[in-house]
Short mmCIF file of C-alpha atoms in Angstrom, two decimals:
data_model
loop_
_atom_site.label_atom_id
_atom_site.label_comp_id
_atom_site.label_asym_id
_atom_site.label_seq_id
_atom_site.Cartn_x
_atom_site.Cartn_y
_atom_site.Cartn_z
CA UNK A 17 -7.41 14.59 -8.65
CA UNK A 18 -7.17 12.82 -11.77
CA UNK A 19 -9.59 9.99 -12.92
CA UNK A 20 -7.07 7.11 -12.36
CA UNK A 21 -7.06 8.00 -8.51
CA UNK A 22 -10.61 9.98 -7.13
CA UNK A 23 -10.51 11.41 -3.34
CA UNK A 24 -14.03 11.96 -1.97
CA UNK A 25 -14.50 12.98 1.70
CA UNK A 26 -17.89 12.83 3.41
CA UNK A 27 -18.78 12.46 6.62
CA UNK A 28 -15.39 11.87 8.69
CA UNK A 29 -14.47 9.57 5.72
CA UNK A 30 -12.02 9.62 2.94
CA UNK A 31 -12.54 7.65 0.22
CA UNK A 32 -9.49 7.02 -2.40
CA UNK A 33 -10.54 4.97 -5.23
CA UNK A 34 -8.25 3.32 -7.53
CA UNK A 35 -10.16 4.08 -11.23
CA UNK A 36 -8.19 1.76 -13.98
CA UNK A 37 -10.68 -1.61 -13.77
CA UNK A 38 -9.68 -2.29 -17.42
CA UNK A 39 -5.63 -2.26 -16.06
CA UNK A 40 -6.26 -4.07 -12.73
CA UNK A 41 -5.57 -0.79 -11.27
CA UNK A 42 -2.09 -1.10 -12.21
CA UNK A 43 -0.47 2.60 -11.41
CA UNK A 44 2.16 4.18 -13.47
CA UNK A 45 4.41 7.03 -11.62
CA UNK A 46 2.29 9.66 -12.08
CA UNK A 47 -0.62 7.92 -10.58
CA UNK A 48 1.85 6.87 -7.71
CA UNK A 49 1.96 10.66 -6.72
CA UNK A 50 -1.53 11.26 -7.63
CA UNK A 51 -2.54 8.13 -4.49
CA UNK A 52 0.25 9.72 -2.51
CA UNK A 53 -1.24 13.24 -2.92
CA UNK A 54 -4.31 12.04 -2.40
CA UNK A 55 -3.59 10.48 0.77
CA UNK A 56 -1.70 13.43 1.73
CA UNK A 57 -4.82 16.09 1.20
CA UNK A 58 -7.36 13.57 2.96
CA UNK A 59 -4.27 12.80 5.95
CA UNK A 60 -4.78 16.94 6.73
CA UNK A 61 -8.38 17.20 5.93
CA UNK A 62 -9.21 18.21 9.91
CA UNK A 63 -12.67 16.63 9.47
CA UNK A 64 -11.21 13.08 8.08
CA UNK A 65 -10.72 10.21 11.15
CA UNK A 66 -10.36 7.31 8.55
CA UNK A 67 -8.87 7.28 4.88
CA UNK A 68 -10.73 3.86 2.49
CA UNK A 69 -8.06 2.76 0.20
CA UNK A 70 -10.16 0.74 -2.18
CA UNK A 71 -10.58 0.25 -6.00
CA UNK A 72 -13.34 -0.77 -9.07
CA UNK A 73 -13.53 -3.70 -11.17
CA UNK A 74 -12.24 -7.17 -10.29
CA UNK A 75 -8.72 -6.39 -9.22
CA UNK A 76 -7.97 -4.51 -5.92
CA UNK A 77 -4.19 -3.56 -7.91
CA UNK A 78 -2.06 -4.86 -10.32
CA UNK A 79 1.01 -3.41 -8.64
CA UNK A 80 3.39 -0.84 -10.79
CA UNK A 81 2.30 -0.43 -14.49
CA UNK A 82 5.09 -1.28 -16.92
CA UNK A 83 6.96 1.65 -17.80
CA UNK A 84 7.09 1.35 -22.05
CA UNK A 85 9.89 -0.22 -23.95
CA UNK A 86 12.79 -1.36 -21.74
CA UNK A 87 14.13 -0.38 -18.57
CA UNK A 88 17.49 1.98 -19.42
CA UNK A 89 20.42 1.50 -17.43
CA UNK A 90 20.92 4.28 -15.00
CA UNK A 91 23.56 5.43 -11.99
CA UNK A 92 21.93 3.95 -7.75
CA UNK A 93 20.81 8.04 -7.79
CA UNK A 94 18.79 8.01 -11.05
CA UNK A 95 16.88 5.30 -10.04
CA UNK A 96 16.24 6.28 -7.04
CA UNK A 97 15.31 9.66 -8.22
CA UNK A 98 12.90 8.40 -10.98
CA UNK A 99 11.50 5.05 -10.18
CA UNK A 100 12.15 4.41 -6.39
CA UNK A 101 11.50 8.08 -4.70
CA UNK A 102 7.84 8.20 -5.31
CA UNK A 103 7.15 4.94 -4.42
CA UNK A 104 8.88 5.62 -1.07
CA UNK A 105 7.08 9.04 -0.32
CA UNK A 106 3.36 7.05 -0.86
CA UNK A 107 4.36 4.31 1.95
CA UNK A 108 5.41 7.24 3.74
CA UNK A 109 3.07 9.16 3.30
CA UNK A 110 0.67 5.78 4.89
CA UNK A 111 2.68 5.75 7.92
CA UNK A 112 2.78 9.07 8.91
CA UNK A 113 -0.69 9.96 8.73
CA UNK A 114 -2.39 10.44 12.16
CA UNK A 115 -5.34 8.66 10.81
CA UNK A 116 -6.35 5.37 9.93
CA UNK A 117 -5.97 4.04 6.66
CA UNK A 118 -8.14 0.90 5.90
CA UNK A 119 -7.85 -1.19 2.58
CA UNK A 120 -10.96 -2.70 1.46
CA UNK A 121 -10.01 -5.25 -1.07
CA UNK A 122 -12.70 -7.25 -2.89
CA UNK A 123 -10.00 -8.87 -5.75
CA UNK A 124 -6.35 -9.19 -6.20
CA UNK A 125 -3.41 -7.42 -5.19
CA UNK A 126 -0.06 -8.13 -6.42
CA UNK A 127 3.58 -6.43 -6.16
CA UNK A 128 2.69 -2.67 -5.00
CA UNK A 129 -0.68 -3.82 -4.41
CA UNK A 130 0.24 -6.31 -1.70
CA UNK A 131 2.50 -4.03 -0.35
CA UNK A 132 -0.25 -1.21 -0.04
CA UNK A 133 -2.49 -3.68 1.90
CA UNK A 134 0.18 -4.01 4.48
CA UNK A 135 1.08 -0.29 4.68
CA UNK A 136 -2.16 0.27 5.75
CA UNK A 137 -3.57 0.05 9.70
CA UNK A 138 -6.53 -2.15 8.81
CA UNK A 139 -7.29 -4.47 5.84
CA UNK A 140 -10.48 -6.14 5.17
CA UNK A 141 -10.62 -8.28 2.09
CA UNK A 142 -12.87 -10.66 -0.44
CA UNK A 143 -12.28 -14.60 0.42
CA UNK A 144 -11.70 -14.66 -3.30
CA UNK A 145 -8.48 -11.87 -2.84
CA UNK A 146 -5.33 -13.52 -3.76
CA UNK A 147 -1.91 -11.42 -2.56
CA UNK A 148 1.80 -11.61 -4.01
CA UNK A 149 5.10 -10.13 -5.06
CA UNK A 150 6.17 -11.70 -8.25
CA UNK A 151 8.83 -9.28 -8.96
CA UNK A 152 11.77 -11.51 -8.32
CA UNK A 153 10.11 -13.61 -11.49
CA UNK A 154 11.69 -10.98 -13.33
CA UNK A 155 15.04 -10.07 -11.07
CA UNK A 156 13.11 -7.04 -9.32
CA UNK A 157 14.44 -7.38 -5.80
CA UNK A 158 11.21 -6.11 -4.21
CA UNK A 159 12.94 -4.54 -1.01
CA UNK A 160 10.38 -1.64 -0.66
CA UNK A 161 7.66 -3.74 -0.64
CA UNK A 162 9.70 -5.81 2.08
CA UNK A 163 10.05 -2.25 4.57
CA UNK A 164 6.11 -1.63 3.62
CA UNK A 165 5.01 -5.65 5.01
CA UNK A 166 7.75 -4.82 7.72
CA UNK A 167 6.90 -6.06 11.04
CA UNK A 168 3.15 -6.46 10.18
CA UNK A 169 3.74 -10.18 8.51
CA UNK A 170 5.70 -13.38 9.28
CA UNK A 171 9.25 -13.23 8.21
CA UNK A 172 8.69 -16.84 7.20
CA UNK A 173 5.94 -15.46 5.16
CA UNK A 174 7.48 -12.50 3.19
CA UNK A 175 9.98 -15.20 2.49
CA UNK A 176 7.64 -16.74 0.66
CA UNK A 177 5.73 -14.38 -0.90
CA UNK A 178 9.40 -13.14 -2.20
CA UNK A 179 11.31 -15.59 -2.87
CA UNK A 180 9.11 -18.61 -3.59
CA UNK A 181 6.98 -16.50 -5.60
CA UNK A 182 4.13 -18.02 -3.57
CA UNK A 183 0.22 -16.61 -3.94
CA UNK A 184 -1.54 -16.61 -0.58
CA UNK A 185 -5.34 -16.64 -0.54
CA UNK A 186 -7.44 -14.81 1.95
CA UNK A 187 -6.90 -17.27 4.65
CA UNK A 188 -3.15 -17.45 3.97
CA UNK A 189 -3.18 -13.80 4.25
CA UNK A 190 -4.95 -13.25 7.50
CA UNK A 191 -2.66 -16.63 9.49
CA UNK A 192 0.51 -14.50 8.62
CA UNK A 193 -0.77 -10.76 9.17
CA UNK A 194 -0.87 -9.42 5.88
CA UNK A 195 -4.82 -8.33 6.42
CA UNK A 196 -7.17 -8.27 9.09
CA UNK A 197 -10.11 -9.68 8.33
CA UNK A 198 -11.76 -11.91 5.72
CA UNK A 199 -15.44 -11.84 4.34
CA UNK A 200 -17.70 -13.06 1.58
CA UNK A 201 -17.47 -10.68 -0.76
CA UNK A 202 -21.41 -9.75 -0.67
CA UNK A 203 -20.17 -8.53 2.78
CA UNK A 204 -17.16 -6.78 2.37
CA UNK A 205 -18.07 -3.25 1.08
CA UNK A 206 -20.85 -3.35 3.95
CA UNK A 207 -17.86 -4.22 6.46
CA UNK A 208 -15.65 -1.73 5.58
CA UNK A 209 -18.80 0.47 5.90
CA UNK A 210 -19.09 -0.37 9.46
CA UNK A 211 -15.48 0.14 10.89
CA UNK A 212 -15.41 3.25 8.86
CA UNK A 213 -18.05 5.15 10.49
CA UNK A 214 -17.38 3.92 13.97
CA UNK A 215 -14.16 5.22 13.13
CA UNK A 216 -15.35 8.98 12.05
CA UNK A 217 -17.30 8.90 15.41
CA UNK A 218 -14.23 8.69 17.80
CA UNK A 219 -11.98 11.70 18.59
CA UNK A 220 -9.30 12.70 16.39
CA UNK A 221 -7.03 13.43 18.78
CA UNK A 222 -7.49 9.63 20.20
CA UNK A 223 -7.16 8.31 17.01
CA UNK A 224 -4.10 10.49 16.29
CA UNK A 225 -2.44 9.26 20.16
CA UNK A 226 -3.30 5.40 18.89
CA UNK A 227 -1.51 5.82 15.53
CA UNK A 228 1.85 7.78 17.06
CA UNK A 229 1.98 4.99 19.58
CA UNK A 230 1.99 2.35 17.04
CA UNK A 231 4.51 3.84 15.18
CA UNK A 232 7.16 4.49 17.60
CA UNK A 233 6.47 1.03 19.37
CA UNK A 234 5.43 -1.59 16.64
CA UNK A 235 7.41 0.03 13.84
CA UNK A 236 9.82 2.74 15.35
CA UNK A 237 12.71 1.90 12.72
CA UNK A 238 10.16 1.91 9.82
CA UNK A 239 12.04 4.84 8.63
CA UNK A 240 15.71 3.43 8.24
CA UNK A 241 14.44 0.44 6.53
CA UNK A 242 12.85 1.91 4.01
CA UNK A 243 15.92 4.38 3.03
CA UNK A 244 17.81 1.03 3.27
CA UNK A 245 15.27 -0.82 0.91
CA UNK A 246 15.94 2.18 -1.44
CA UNK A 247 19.51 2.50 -1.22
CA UNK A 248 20.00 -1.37 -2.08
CA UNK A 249 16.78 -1.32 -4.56
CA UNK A 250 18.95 1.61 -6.28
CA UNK A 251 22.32 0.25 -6.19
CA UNK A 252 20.84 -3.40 -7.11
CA UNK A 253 19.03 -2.34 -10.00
CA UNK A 254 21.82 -0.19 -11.20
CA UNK A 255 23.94 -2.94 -11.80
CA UNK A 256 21.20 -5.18 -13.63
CA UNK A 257 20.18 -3.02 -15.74
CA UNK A 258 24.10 -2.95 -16.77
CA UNK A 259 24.52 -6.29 -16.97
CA UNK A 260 21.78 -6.40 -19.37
CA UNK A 261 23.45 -3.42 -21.63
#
């Protein structure tokens, strides 16, 4: 894997680092299939039980790097084929995995960094992590990241984060389900440490039968909504991006 995104395995555990500190880890689309590959290689990897979704510097993630220049206007397919598609396959490729994906997020994560948090199973984060989706500041309906917070978070809450352009701390975060747990941030890395290697101890196959049951109970239309969130992402964007011709 490239430098932006590094995939180390050891021990049961996968570690996927986000490497762009001096960016806030913002990802560009390339990067976006790097993390999805790499999720994808360490998801099949048959000695991996737990995949660590974390990143260096201050920032857990930016969200989606700026492409340069202006956005060009573009038919619902084109967009879908060039912006929406591969950020689509990487929350797929989160949900599908048969093991557990745990975020470990020391700073903040905003637009496809929130969203990441909640496509993981588990998220441990800093009490100094802040968490939004400030794309509607800019007439980005952010349905994708809606699908990824799904049933995970408050509807109240997404509402919100959406469409009052709020910024939940930690606290916020954990009283409407967005993560899991909150720590000092002296505390978290040793934390995530902790739930990561009971987690490579326990069976595969358990944690495999866990996963599959929470998808088809707690999420079982997960699918749908997402192609929905990209069909009306496509179609929406299609027609602002004309407007502004």
């Amino acid at each position: 894997m490239a430098d932006e995104v590094q995939l180390e395995i050891d021990a049961g555990v996968a570690r996927v680092t986000l490497n762009k500190p001096d960016a806030g880890n913002a990802l560009t689309l390339p990067e976006l299939k790097l993390l999805r590959a790499s999720i994808t290689e360490a998801s099949a990897h048959p000695q991996v039980h737990v995949i660590v979704l974390r990143a260096r510097g201050p920032q857990f993630c930016a969200g989606r790097a700026a492409p340069p220049g202006p956005m060009q206007a573009a038919t619902p397919e084109a967009m879908r084929s060039q912006m929406i598609a591969p950020i689509l396959a990487l929350y797929r490729a989160l949900h599908q995995s048969d093991v557990v994906s745990l975020a470990q997020v020391q700073g903040d994560a905003h637009g496809l960094g929130c969203a990441l948090v909640a496509a993981c199973d588990l998220a441990v984060a800093s009490d100094s992590a802040r968490f939004s989706l400030p794309e509607m500041s800019k007439d980005l309906p952010p349905t994708l990241a809606i699908s990824a917070l799904g049933r995970k978070v408050q509807p109240k809450a997404i509402a919100s984060l959406v469409l009052g352009l709020a910024s939940f701390d930690a606290q916020a975060a954990l009283r409407c389900g967005l993560i899991g747990e909150v720590v000092a941030g002296s505390a978290l890395e040793p934390r995530v440490q902790e739930i990561a290697t009971q987690l490579a101890q326990r069976n595969r196959t358990a944690i495999a039968t866990v996963k599959r049951y929470l998808r088809a109970t707690l999420s079982p239309d997960q699918e749908p909504h997402a192609e929905l969130a990209a069909s009306l992402l496509g179609s929406a964007m299609a027609t602002i991006l004309a407007s502004r011709a």
